[in-house]
mmCIF file of C-alpha atoms in Angstrom:
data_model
loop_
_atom_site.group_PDB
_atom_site.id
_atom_site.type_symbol
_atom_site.label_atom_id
_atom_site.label_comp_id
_atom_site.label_asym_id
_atom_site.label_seq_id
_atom_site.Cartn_x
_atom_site.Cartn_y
_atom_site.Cartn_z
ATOM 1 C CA UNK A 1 0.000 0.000 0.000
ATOM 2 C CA UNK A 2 1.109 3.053 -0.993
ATOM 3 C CA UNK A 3 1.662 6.733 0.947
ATOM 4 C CA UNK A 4 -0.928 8.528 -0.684
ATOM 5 C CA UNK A 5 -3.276 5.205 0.123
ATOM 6 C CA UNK A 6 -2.738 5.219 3.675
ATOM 7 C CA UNK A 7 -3.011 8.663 3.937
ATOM 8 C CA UNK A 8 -6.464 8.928 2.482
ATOM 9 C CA UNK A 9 -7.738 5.979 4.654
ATOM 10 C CA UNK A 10 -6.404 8.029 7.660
ATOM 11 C CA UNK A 11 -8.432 10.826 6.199
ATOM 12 C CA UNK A 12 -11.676 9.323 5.929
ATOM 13 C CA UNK A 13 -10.765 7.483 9.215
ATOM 14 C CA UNK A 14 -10.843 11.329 10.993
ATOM 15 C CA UNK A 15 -13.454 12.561 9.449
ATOM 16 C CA UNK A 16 -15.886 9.328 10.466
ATOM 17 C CA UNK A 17 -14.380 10.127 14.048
ATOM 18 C CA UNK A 18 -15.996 13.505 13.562
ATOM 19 C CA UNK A 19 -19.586 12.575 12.501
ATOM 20 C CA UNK A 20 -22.285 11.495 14.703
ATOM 21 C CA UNK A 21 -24.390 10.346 11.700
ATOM 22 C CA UNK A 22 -23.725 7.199 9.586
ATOM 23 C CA UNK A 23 -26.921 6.988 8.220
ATOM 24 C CA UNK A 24 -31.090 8.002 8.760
ATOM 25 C CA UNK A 25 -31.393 5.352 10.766
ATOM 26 C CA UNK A 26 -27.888 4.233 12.830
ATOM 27 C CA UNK A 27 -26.894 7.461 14.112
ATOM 28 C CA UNK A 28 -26.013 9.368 18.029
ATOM 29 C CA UNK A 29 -27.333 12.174 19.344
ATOM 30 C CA UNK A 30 -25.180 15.035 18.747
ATOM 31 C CA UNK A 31 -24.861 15.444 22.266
ATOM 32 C CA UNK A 32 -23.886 11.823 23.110
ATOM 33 C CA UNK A 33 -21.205 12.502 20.339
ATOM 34 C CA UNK A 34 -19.457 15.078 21.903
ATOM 35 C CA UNK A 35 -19.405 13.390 25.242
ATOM 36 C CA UNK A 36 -17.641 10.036 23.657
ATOM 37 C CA UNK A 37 -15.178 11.866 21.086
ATOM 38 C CA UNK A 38 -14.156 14.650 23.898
ATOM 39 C CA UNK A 39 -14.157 11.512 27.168
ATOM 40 C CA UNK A 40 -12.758 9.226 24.972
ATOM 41 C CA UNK A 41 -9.898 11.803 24.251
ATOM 42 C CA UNK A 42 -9.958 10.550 20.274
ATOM 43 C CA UNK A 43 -9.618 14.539 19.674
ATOM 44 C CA UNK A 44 -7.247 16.981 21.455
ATOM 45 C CA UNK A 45 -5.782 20.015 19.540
ATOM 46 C CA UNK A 46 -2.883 18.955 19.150
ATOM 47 C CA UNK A 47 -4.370 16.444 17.039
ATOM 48 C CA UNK A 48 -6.553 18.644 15.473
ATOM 49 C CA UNK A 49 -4.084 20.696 14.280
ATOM 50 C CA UNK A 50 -1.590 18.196 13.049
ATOM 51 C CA UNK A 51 -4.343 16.763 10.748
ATOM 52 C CA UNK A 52 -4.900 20.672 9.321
ATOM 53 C CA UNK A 53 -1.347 20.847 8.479
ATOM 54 C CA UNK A 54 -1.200 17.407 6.649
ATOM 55 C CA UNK A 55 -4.132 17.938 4.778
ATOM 56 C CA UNK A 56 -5.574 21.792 5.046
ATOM 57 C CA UNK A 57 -4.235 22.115 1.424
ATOM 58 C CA UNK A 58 -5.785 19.140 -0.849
ATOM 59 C CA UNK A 59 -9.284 18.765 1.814
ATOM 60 C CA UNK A 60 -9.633 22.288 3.355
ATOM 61 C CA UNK A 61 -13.797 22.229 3.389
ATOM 62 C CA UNK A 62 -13.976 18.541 4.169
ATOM 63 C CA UNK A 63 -11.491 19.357 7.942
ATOM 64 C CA UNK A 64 -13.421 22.529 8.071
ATOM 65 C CA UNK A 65 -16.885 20.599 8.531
ATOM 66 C CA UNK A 66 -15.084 18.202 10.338
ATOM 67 C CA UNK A 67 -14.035 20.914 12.687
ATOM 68 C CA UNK A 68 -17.064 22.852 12.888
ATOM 69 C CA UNK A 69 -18.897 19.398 13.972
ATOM 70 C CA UNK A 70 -16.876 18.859 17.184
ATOM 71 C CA UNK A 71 -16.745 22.557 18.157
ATOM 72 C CA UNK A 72 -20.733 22.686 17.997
ATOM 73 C CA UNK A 73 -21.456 19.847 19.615
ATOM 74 C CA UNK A 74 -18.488 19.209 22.119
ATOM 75 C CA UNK A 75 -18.261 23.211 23.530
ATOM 76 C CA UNK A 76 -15.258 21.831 25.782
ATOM 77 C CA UNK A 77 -12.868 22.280 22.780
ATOM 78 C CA UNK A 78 -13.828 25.777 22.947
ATOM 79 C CA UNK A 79 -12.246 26.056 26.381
ATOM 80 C CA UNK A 80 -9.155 23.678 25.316
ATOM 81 C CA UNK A 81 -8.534 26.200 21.874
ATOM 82 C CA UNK A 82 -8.718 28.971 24.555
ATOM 83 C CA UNK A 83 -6.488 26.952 26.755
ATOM 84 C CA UNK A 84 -3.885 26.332 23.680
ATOM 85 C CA UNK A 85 -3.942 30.435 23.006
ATOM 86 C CA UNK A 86 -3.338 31.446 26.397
ATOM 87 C CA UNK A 87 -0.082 28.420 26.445
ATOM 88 C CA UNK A 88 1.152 29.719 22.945
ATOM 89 C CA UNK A 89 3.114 32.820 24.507
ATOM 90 C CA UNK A 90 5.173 30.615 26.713
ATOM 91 C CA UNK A 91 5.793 28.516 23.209
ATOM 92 C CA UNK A 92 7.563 31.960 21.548
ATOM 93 C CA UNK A 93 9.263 32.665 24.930
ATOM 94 C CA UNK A 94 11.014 29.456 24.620
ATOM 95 C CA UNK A 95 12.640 30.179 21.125
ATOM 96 C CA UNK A 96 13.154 33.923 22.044
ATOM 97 C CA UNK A 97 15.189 32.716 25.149
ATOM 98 C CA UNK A 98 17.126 30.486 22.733
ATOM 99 C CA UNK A 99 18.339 33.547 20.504
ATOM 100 C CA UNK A 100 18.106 36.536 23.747
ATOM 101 C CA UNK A 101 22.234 36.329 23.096
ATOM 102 C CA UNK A 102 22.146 36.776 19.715
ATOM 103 C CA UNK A 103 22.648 40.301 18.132
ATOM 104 C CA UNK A 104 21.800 41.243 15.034
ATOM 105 C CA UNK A 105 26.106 41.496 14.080
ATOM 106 C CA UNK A 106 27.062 38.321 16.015
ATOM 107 C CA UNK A 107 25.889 34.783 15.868
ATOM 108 C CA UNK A 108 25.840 32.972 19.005
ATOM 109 C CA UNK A 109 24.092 29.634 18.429
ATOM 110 C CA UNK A 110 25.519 26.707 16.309
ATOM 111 C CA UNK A 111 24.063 25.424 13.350
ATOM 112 C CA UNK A 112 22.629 22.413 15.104
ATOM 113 C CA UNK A 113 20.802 25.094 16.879
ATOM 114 C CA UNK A 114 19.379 27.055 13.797
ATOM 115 C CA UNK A 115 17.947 24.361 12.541
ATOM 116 C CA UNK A 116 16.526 23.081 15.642
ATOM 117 C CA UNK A 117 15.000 26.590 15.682
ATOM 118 C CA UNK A 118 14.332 27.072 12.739
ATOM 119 C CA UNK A 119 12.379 23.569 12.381
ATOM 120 C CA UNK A 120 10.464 24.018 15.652
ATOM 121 C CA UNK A 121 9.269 27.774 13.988
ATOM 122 C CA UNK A 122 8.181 26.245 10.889
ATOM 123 C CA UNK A 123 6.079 23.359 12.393
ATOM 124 C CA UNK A 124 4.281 25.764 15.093
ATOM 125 C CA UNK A 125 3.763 28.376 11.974
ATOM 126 C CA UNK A 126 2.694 26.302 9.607
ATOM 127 C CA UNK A 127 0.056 24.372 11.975
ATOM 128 C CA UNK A 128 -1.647 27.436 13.484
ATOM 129 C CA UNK A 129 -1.904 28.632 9.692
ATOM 130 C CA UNK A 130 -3.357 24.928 8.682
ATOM 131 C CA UNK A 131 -5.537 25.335 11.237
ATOM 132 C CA UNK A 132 -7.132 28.739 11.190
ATOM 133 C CA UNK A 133 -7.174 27.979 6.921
ATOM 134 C CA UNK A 134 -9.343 25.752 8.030
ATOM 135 C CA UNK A 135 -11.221 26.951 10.546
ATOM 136 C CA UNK A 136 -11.057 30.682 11.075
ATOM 137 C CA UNK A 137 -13.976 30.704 13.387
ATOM 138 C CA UNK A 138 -11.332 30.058 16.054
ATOM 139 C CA UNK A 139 -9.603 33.426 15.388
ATOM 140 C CA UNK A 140 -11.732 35.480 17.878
ATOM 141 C CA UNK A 141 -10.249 33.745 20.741
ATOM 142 C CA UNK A 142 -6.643 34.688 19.463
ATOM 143 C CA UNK A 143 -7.693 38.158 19.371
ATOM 144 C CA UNK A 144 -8.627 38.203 22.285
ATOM 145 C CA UNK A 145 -5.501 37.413 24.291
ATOM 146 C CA UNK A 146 -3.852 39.991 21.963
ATOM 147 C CA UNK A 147 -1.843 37.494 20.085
ATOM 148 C CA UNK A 148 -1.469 39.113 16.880
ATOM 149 C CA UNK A 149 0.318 41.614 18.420
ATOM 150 C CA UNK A 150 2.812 39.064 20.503
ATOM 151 C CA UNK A 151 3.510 36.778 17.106
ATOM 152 C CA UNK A 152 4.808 40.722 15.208
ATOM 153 C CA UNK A 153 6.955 40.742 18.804
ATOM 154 C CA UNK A 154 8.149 37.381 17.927
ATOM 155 C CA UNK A 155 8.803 37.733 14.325
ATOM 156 C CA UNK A 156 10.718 40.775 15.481
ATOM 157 C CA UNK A 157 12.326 39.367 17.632
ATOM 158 C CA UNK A 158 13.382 35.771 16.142
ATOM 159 C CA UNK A 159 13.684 35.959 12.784
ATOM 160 C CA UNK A 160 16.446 38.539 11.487
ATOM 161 C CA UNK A 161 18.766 36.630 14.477
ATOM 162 C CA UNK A 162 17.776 33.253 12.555
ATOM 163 C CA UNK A 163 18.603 34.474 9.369
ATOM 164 C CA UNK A 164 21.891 36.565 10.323
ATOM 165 C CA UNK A 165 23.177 33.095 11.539
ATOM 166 C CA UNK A 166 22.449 31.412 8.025
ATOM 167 C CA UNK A 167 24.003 34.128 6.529
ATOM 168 C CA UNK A 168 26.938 34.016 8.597
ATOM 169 C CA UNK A 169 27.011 29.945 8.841
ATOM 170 C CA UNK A 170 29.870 28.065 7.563
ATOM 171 C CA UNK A 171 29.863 26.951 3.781
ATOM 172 C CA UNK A 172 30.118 22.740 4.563
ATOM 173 C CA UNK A 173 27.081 22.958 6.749
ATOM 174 C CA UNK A 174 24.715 20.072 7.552
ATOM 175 C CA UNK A 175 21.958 20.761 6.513
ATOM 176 C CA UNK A 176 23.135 22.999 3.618
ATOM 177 C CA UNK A 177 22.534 26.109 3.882
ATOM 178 C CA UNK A 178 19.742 26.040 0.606
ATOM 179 C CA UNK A 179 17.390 23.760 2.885
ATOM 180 C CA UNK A 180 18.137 26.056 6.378
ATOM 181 C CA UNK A 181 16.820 29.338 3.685
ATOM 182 C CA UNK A 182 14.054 27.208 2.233
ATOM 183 C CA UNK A 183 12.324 26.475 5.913
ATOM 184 C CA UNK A 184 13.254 29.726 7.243
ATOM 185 C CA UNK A 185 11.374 31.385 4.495
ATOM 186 C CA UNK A 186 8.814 29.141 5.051
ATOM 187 C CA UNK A 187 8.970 30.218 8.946
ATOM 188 C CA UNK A 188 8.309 33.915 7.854
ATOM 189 C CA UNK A 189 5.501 33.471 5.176
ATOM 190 C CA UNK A 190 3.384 31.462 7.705
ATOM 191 C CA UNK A 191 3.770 33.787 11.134
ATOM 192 C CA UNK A 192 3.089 36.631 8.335
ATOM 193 C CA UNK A 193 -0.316 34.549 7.305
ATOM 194 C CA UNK A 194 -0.960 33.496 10.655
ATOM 195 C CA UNK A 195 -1.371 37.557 11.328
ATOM 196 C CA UNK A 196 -2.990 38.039 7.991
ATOM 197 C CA UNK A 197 -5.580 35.820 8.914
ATOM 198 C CA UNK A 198 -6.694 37.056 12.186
ATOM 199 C CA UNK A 199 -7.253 40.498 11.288
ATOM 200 C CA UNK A 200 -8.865 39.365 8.192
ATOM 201 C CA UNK A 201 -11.293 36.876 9.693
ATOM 202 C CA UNK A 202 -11.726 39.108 12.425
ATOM 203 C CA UNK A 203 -11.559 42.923 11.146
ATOM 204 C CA UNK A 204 -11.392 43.043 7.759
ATOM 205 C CA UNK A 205 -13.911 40.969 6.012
ATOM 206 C CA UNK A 206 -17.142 42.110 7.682
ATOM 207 C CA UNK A 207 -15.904 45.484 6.556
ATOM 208 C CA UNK A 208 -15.416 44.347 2.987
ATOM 209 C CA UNK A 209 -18.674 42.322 2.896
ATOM 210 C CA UNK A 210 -21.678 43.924 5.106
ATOM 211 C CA UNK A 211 -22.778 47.403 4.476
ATOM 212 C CA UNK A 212 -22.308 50.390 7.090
ATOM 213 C CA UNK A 213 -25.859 51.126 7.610
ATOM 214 C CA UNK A 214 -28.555 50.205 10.601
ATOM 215 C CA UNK A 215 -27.920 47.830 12.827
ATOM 216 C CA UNK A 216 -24.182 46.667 11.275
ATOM 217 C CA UNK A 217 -22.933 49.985 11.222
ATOM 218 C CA UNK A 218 -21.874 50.402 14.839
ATOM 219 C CA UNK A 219 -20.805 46.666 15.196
ATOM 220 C CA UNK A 220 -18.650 47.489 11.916
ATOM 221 C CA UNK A 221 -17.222 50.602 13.577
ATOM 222 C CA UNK A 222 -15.695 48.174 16.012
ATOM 223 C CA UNK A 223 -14.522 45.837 13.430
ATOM 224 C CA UNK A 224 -12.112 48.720 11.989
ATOM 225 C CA UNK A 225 -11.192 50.025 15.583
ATOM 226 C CA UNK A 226 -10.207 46.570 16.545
ATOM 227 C CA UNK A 227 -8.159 46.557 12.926
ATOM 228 C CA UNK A 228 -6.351 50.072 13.487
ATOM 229 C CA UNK A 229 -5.835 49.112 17.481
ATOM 230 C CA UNK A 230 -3.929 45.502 16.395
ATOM 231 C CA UNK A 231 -2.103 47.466 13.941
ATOM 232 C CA UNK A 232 -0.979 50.362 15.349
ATOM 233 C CA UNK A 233 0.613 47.862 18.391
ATOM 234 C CA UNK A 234 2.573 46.644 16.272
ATOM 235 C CA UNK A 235 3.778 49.786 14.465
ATOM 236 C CA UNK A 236 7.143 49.363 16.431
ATOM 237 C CA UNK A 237 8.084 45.465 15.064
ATOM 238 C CA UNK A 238 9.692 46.904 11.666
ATOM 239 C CA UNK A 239 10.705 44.056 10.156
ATOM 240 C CA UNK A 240 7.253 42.316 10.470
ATOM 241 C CA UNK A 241 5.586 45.106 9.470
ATOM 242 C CA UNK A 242 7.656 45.282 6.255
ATOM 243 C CA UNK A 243 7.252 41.936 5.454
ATOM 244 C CA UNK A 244 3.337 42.204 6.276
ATOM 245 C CA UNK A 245 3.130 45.224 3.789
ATOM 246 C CA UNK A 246 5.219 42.979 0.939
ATOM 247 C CA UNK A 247 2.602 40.246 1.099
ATOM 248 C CA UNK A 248 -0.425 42.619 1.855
ATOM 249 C CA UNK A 249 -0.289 45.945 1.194
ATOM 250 C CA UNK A 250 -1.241 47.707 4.219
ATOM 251 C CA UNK A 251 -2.695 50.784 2.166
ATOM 252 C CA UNK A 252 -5.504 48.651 0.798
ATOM 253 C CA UNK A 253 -6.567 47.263 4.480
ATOM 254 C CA UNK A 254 -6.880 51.185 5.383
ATOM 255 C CA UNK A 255 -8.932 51.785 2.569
ATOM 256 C CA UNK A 256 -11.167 48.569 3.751
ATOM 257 C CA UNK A 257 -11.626 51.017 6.598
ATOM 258 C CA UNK A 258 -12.242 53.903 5.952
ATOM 259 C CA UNK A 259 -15.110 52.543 3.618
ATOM 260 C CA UNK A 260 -16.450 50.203 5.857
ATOM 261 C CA UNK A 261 -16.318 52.662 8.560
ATOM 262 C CA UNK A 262 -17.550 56.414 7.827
ATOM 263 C CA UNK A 263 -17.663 57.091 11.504
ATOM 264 C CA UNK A 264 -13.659 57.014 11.467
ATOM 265 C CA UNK A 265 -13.713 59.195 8.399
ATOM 266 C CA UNK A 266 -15.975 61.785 8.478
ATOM 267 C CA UNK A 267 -14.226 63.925 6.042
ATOM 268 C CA UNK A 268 -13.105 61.458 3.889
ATOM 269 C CA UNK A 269 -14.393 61.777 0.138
#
């Protein structure tokens, strides 16, 4: 049997985990569901998340039903995605305490150490991206605990150190250097969309999609102050915000604004 073989029958193996219907007539009730999936521990997010970033790209809407099933009917992996946000500070701590020696003209840590780094970066980027790809209903609780601005810290923070070192490593390196650039770019363009998505799921699409008037126009006013307020705290993190405005130009998120909001522009034409 073949990779891609086994890795479909995982994937229909998850997503019959994640279905309390097999038929009209053998089925559970949704709330029996939640109670064997969630005592049972067959889901945890850590799991969850590992099967976004193995499959988010080739079965995003099929993980993104699957997803929306157990957080409807199993409101306990609310509190454990809360749970995960509030732990994912210590997680960025841990890597920033790894490079706190390293200026931006020296290198401090061995290669071993870079790519340990760098690896560790690129599988807790690329998972949280998977997973709010996937599922971007879960972004509210990230903004809440003011993460967006604590990942433009850490991308501040971690990544010109990282990529001094590979500039600066030696030319026989193990991995070679090609493979250390090709992750650490990696690294960058996920925290980036990580960001991206948050204020997007959270900020910048009601703006784009609902129209200021009645009853959405206050709640939309908030929408762009919680936009402006995640952006201006991280005004200060220059290299993320230059790599934010490469990838999305931060002039056409403030027009999103200003249309979506006319309270904030009065005087705007």
């Amino acid at each position: 049997m073949c990779r891609t073989q086994v890795a479909l029958l995982v994937l229909k193996l998850a997503l019959r985990m994640a279905t309390y219907k097999e038929s009209k007539e053998n089925h559970l009730s949704p709330a029996l569901f939640g109670r064997l999936v969630y005592d049972n521990y067959l889901w945890d997010m850590a799991r969850l998340m590992d099967l976004c970033a193995v499959y988010a790209a080739s079965n995003e809407q099929l993980l993104g039903r699957q997803l929306a099933t157990l957080f409807c009917h199993q409101p306990a992996y609310v509190e454990d995605l809360q749970l995960t946000v509030h732990a994912l500070p210590e997680l960025l701590e841990r890597v920033e305490g790894r490079v706190a020696g390293t200026q931006l003209d020296q290198v401090a840590i061995s290669w071993h150490e870079l790519w340990d780094l760098t690896q560790y970066v690129v599988d807790l980027a690329t998972s949280l991206d998977a997973f709010l790809r996937v599922y971007p209903d879960g972004s509210p609780h990230f903004l809440e605990n003011r993460f967006p601005a604590r990942l433009a810290s850490f991308y501040d923070t971690v990544i010109p150190r990282l990529w001094r070192c590979l500039e600066a490593g030696p030319e026989d390196a193990f991995p070679a250097a090609d493979v250390v650039r090709r992750h650490l770019q990696l690294a960058r363009v996920s925290l980036v969309s990580v960001f991206r998505r948050l204020v997007d799921h959270c900020c910048l699409r009601p703006l784009r999609e609902e129209e200021p008037t009645g009853r959405a126009r206050e709640r939309l006013q908030a929408r762009g102050e919680q936009f402006l307020e995640v952006m201006t705290e991280c005004l200060a993190e220059q290299h993320f915000m230059a790599d934010y405005h490469l990838q999305y130009a931060i002039g056409d998120d403030v027009e999103t604004v200003r249309r979506g909001c006319p309270d904030l522009y009065p005087c705007s034409g």
